PDB file of C-alpha atoms in Angstrom:
ATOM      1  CA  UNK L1459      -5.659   6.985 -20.015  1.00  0.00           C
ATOM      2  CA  UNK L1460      -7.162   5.770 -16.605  1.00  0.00           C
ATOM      3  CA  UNK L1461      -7.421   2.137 -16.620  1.00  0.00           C
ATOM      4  CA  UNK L1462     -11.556   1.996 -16.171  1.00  0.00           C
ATOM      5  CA  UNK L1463     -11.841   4.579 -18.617  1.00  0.00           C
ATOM      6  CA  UNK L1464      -9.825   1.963 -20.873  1.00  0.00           C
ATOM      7  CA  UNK L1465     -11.707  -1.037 -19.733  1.00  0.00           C
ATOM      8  CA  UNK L1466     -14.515   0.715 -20.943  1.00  0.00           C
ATOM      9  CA  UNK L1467     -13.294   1.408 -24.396  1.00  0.00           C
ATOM     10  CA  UNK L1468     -12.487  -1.767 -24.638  1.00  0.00           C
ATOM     11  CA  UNK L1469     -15.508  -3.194 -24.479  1.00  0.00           C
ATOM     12  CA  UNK L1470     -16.919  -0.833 -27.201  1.00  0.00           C
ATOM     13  CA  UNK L1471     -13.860  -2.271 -29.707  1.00  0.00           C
ATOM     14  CA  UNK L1472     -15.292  -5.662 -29.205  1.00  0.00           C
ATOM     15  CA  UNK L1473     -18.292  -5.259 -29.799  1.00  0.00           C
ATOM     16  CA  UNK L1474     -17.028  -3.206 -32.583  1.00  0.00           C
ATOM     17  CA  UNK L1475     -15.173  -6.013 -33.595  1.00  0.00           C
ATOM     18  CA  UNK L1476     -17.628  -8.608 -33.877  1.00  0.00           C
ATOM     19  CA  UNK L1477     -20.030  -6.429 -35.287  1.00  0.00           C
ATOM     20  CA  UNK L1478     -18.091  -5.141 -38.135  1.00  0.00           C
ATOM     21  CA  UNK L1479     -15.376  -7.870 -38.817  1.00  0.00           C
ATOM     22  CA  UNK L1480     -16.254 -11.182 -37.665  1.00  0.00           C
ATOM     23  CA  UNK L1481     -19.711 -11.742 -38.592  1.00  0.00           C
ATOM     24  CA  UNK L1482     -19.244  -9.765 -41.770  1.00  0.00           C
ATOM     25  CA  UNK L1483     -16.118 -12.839 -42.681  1.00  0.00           C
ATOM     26  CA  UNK L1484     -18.616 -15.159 -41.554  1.00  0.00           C
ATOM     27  CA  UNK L1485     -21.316 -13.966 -43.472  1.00  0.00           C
ATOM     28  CA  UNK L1486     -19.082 -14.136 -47.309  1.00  0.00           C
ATOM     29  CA  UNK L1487     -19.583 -17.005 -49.318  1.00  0.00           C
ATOM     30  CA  UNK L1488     -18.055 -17.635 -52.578  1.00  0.00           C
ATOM     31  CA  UNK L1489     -16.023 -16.961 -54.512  1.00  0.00           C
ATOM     32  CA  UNK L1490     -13.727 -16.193 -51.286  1.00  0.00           C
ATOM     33  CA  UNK L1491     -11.127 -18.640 -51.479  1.00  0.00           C
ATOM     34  CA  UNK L1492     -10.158 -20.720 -48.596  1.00  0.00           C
ATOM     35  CA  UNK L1493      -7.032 -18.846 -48.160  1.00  0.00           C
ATOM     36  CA  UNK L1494      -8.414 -16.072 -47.851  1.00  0.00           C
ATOM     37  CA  UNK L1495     -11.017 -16.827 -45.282  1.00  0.00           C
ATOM     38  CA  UNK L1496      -8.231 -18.407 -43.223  1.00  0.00           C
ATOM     39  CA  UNK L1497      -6.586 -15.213 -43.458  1.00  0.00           C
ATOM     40  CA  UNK L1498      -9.400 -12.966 -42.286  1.00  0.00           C
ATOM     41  CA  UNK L1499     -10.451 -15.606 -39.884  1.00  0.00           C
ATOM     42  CA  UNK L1500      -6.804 -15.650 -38.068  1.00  0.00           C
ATOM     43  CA  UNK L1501      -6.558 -11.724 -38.481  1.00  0.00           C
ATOM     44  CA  UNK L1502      -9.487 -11.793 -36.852  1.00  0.00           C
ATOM     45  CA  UNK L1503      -8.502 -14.082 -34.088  1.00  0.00           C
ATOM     46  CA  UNK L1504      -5.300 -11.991 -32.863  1.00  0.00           C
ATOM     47  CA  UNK L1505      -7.152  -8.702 -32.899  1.00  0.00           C
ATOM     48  CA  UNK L1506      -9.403 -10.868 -30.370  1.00  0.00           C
ATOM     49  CA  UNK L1507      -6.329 -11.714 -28.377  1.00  0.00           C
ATOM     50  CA  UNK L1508      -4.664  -8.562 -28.486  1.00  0.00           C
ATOM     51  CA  UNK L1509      -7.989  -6.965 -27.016  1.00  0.00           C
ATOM     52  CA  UNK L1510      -8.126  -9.629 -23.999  1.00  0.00           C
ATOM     53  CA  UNK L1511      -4.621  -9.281 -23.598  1.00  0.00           C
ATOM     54  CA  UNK L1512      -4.665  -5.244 -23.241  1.00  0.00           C
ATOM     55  CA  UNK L1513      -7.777  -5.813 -21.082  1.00  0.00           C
ATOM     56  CA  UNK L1514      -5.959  -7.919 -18.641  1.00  0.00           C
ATOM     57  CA  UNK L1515      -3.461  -5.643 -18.848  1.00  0.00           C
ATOM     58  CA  UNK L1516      -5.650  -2.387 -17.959  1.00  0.00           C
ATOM     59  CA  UNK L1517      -7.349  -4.518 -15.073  1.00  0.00           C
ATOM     60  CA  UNK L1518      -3.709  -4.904 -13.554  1.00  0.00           C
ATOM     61  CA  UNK L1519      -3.209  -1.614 -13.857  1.00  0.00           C
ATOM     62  CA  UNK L1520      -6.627  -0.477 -12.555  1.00  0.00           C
ATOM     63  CA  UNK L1521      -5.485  -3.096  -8.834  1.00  0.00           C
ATOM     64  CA  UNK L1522      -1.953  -1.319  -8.595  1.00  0.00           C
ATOM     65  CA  UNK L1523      -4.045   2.299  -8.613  1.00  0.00           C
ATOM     66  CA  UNK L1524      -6.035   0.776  -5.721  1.00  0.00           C
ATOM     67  CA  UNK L1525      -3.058  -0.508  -4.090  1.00  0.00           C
ATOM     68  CA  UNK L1526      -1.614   2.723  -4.332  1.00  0.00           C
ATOM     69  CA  UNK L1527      -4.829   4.300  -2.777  1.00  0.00           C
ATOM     70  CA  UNK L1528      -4.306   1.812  -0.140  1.00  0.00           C
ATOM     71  CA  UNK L1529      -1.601   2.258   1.050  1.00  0.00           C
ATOM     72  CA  UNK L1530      -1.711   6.077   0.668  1.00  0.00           C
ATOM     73  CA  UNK L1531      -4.322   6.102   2.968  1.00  0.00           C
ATOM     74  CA  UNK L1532      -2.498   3.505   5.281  1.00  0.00           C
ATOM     75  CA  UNK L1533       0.465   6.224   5.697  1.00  0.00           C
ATOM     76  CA  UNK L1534      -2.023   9.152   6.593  1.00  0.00           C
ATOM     77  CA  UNK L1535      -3.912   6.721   9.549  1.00  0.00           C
ATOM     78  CA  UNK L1536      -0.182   5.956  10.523  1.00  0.00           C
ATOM     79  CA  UNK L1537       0.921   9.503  10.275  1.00  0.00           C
ATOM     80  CA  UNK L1538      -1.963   9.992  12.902  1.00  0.00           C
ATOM     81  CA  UNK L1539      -0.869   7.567  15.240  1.00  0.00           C
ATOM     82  CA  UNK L1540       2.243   8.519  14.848  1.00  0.00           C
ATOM     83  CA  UNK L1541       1.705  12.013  15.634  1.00  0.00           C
ATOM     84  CA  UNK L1542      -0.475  11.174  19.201  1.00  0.00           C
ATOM     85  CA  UNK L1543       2.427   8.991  19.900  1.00  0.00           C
ATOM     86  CA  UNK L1544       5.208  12.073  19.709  1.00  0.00           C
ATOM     87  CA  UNK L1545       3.215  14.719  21.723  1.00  0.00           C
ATOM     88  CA  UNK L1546       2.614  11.755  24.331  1.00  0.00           C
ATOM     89  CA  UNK L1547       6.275  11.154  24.624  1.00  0.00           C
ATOM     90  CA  UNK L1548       7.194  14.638  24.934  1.00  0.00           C
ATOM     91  CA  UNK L1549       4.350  15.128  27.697  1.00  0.00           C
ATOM     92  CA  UNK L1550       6.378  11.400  29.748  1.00  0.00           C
ATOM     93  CA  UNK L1551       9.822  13.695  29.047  1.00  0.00           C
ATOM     94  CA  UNK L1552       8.254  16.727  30.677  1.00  0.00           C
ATOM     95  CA  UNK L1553       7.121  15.057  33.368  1.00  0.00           C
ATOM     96  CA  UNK L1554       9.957  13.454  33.795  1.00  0.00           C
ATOM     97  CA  UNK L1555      12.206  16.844  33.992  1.00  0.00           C
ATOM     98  CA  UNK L1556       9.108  17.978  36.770  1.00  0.00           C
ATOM     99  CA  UNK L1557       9.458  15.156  38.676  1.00  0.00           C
ATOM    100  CA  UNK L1558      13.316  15.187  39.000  1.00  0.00           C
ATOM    101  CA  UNK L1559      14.347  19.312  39.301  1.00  0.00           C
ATOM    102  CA  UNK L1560      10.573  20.709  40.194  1.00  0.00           C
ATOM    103  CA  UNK L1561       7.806  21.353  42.525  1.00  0.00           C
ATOM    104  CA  UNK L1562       7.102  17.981  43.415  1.00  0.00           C
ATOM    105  CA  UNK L1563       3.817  16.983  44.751  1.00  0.00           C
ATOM    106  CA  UNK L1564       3.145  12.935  45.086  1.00  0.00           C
ATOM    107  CA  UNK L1565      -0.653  13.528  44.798  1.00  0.00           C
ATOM    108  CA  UNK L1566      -0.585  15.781  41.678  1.00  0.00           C
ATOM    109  CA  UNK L1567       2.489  13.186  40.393  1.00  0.00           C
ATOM    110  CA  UNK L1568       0.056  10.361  41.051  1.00  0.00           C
ATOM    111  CA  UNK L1569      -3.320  12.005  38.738  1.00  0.00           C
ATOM    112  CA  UNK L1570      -0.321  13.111  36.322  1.00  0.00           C
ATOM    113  CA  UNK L1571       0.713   9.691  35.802  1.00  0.00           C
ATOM    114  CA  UNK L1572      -2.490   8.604  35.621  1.00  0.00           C
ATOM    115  CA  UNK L1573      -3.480  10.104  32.456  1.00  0.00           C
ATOM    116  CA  UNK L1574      -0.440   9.611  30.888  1.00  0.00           C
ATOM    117  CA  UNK L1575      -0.818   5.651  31.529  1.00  0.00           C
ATOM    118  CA  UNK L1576      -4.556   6.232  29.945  1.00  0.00           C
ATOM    119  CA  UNK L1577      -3.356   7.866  27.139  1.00  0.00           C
ATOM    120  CA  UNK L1578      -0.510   5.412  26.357  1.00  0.00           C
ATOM    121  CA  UNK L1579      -2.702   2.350  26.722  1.00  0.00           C
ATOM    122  CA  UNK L1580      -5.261   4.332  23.902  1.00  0.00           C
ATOM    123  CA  UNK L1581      -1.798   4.438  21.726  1.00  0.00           C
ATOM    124  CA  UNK L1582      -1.159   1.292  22.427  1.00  0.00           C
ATOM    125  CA  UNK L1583      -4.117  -0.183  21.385  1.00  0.00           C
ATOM    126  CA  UNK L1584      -4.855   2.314  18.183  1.00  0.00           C
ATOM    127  CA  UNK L1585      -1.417   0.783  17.050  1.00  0.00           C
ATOM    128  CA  UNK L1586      -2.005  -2.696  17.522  1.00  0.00           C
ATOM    129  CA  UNK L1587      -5.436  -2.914  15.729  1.00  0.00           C
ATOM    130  CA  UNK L1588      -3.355  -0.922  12.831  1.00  0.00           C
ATOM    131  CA  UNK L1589      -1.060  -3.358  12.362  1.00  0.00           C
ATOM    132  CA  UNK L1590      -3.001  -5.964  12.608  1.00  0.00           C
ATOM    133  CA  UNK L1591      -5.304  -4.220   9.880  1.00  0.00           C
ATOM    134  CA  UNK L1592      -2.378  -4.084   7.393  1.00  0.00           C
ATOM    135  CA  UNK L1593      -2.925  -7.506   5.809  1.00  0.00           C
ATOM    136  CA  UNK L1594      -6.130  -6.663   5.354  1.00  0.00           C
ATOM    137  CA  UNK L1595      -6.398  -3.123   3.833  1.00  0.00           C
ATOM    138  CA  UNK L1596      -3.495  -3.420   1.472  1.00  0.00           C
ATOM    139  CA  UNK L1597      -3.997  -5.717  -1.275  1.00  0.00           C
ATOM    140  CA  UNK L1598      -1.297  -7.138  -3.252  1.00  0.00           C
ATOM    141  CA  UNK L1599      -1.815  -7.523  -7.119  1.00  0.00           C
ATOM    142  CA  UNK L1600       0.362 -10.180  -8.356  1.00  0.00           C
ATOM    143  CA  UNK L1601      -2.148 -12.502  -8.649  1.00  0.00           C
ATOM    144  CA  UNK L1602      -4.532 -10.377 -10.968  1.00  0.00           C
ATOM    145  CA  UNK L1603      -4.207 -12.166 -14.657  1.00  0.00           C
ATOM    146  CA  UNK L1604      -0.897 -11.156 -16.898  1.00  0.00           C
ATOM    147  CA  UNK L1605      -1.158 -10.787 -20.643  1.00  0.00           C
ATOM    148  CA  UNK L1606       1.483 -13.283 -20.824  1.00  0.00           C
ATOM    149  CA  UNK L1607       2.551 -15.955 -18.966  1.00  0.00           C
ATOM    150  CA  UNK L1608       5.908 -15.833 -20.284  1.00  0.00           C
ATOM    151  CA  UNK L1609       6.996 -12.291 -20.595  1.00  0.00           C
ATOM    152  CA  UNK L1610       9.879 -11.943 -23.803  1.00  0.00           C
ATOM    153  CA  UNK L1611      11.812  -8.842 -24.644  1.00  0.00           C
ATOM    154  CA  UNK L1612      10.966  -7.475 -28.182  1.00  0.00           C
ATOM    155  CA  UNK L1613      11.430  -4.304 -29.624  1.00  0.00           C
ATOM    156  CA  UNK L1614       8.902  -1.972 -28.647  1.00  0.00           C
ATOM    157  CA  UNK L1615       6.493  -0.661 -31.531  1.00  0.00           C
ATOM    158  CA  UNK L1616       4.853   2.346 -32.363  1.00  0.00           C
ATOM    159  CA  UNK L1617       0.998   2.478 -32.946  1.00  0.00           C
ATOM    160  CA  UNK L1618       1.837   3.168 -37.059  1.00  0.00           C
ATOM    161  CA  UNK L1619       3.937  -0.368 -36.968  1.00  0.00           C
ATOM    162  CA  UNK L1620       0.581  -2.357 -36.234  1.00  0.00           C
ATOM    163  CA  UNK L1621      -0.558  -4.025 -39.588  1.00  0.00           C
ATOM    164  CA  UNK L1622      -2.485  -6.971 -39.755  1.00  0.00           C
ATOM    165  CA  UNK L1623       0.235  -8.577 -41.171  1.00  0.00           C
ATOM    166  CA  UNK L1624       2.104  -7.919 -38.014  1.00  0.00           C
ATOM    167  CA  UNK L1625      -0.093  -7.914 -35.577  1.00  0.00           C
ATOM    168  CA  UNK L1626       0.470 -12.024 -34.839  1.00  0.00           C
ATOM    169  CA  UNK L1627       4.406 -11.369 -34.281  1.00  0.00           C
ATOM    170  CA  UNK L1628       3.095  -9.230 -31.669  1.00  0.00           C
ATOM    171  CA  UNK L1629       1.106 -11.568 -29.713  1.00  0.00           C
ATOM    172  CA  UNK L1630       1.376 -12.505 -26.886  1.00  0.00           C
ATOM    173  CA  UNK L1631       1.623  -8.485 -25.740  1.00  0.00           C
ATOM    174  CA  UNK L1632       4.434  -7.873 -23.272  1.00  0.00           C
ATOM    175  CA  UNK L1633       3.287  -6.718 -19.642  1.00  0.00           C
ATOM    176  CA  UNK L1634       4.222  -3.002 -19.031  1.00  0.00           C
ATOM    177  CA  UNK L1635       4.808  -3.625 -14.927  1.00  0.00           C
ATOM    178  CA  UNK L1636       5.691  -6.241 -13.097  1.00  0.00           C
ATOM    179  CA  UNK L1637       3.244  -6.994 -10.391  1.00  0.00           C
ATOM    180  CA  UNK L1638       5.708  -9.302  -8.602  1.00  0.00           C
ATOM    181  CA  UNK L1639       8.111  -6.557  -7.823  1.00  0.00           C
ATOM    182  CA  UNK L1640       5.547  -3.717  -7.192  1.00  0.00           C
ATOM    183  CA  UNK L1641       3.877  -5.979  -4.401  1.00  0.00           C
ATOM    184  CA  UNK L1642       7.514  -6.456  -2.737  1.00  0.00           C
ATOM    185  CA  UNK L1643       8.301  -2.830  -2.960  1.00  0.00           C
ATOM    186  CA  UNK L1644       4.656  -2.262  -0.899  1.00  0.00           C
ATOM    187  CA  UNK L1645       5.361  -5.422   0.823  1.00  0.00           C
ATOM    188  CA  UNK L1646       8.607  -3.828   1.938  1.00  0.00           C
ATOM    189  CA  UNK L1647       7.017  -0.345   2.525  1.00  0.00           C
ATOM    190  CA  UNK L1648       4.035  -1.283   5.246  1.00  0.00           C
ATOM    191  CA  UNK L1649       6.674  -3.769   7.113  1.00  0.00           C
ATOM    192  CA  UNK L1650       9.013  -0.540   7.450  1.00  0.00           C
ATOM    193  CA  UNK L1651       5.883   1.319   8.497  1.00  0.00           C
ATOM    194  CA  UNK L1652       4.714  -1.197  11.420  1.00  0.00           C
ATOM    195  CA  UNK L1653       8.224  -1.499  12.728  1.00  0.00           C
ATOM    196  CA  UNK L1654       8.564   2.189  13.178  1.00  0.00           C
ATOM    197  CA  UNK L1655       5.167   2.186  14.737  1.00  0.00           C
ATOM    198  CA  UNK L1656       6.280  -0.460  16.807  1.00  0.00           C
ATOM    199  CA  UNK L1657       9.300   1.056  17.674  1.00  0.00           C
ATOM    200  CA  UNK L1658       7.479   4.601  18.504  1.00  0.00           C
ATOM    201  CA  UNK L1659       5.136   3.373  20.793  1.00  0.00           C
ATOM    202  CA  UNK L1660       8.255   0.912  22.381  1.00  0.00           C
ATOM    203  CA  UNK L1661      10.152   4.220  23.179  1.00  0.00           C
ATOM    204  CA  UNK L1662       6.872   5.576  24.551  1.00  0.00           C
ATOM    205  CA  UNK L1663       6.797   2.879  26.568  1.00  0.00           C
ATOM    206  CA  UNK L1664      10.162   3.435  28.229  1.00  0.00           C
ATOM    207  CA  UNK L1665       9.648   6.772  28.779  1.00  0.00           C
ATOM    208  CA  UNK L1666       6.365   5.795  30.738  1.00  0.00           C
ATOM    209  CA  UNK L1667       9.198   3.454  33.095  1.00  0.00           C
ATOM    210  CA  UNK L1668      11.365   6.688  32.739  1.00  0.00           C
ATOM    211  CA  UNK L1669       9.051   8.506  35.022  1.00  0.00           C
ATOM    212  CA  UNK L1670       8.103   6.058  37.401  1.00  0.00           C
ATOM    213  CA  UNK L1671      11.773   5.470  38.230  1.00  0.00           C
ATOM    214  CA  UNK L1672      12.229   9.458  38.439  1.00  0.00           C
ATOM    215  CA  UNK L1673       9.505   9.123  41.070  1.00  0.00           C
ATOM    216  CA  UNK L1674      11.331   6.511  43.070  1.00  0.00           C
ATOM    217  CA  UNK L1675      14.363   8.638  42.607  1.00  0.00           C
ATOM    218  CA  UNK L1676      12.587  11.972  44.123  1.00  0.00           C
ATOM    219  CA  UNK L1677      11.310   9.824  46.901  1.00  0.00           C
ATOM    220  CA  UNK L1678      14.014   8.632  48.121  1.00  0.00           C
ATOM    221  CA  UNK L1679      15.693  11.699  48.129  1.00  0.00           C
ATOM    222  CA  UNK L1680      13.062  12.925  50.276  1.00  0.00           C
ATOM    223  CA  UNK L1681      13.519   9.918  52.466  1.00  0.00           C
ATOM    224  CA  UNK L1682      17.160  10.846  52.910  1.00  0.00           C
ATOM    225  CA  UNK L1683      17.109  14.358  52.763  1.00  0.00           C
ATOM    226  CA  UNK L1684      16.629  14.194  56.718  1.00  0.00           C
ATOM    227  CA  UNK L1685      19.998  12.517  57.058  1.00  0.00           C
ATOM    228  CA  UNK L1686      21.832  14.482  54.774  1.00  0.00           C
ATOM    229  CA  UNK L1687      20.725  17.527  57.451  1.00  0.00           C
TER     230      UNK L1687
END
């Protein structure tokens, strides 16, 4: 069941419960013993708690779906960059090949290198602001409220196990996920994503220096070419 579709039904059941369980106990007078009331009055009680507790629970789940979202959509934008990073490099390694066994013409080199150097400072730039965005467009959910605040292992029961009468051995409801380790897993995930960025556009980078020392290279082999006659 999606998690707003259960917050919603949720807030039908307690209206559902105060409608047609507490205020009805409230409402009974005598002869209702005292032991009684106490009973319906506690029963009451932790099928309140059990409500807020699988409410909290649904609103975690309900921030890891967003998270998820998130950082889906942070992988395509990266996928993006990534992608304008490889064709760029593979344009600096043809160039480079021209510039060391082809025609070579300094002008046409120059207006080449030119528009690479454009192009890689765009990269450059689209990366940085995207990993300086991270912080802010993931959102980590272990701080959204737990059922529990002490988590304990019990023996997990069916729907047809839930009495009244066992409904308070229940309580407090066991989280289903732990936020703590899915917010390390994406934690993990977008650092292994900027570093690859990082290192993408680094290699870029070197492949920009790559050329410019082919072009010294083909210079001065026109500069001795003379004496080698």
């Amino acid at each position: 069941v999606p998690a707003e579709r259960l917050l919603s039904l949720l807030s039908t059941l307690r209206a559902r419960l105060s409608e047609s369980v507490r205020d009805p106990i409230s409402a009974l007078s005598a002869p209702i013993t005292d032991t009684l009331s106490d009973y319906l009055s506690h029963r009451a009680t932790c099928l309140s708690e059990a409500l807020d507790q699988i409410e909290r629970t649904a609103t975690a789940a309900s921030a890891v779906d967003g998270q998820a979202i998130a950082l889906r959509t942070l992988h395509e934008d990266a996928n993006v960059i990534q992608e304008h990073i490889g064709v760029l490099r593979e344009r600096y390694r043809e160039a480079c090949d021209d510039t060391l066994i082809g025609a070579y013409v300094p002008d046409e080199w120059d207006v080449t290198y030119e528009q690479l150097a454009e192009e890689l400072s765009a990269c450059d730039h689209a990366a940085h602001n995207f990993v300086d965005s991270v912080p802010q467009r993931v959102p980590f959910v272990a701080g959204t409220p737990s059922p529990a605040s002490s988590p304990r292992r019990r023996r997990q029961s069916s729907v047809t196990d839930i009495t009244l009468d066992s409904l308070p051995s229940l309580l407090p409801l066991d989280m289903p996920i732990n936020l703590s380790h899915i917010d390390d897993d994406v934690r993990a995930s977008c650092n292994t994503l900027t570093s690859r960025l990082n290192g993408d556009i680094d290699a870029v980078k070197r492949a920009a220096t790559h050329l410019t020392l082919a072009r010294q290279a083909r210079d001065i082999d026109q500069v001795l070419e003379p004496i080698r006659s």
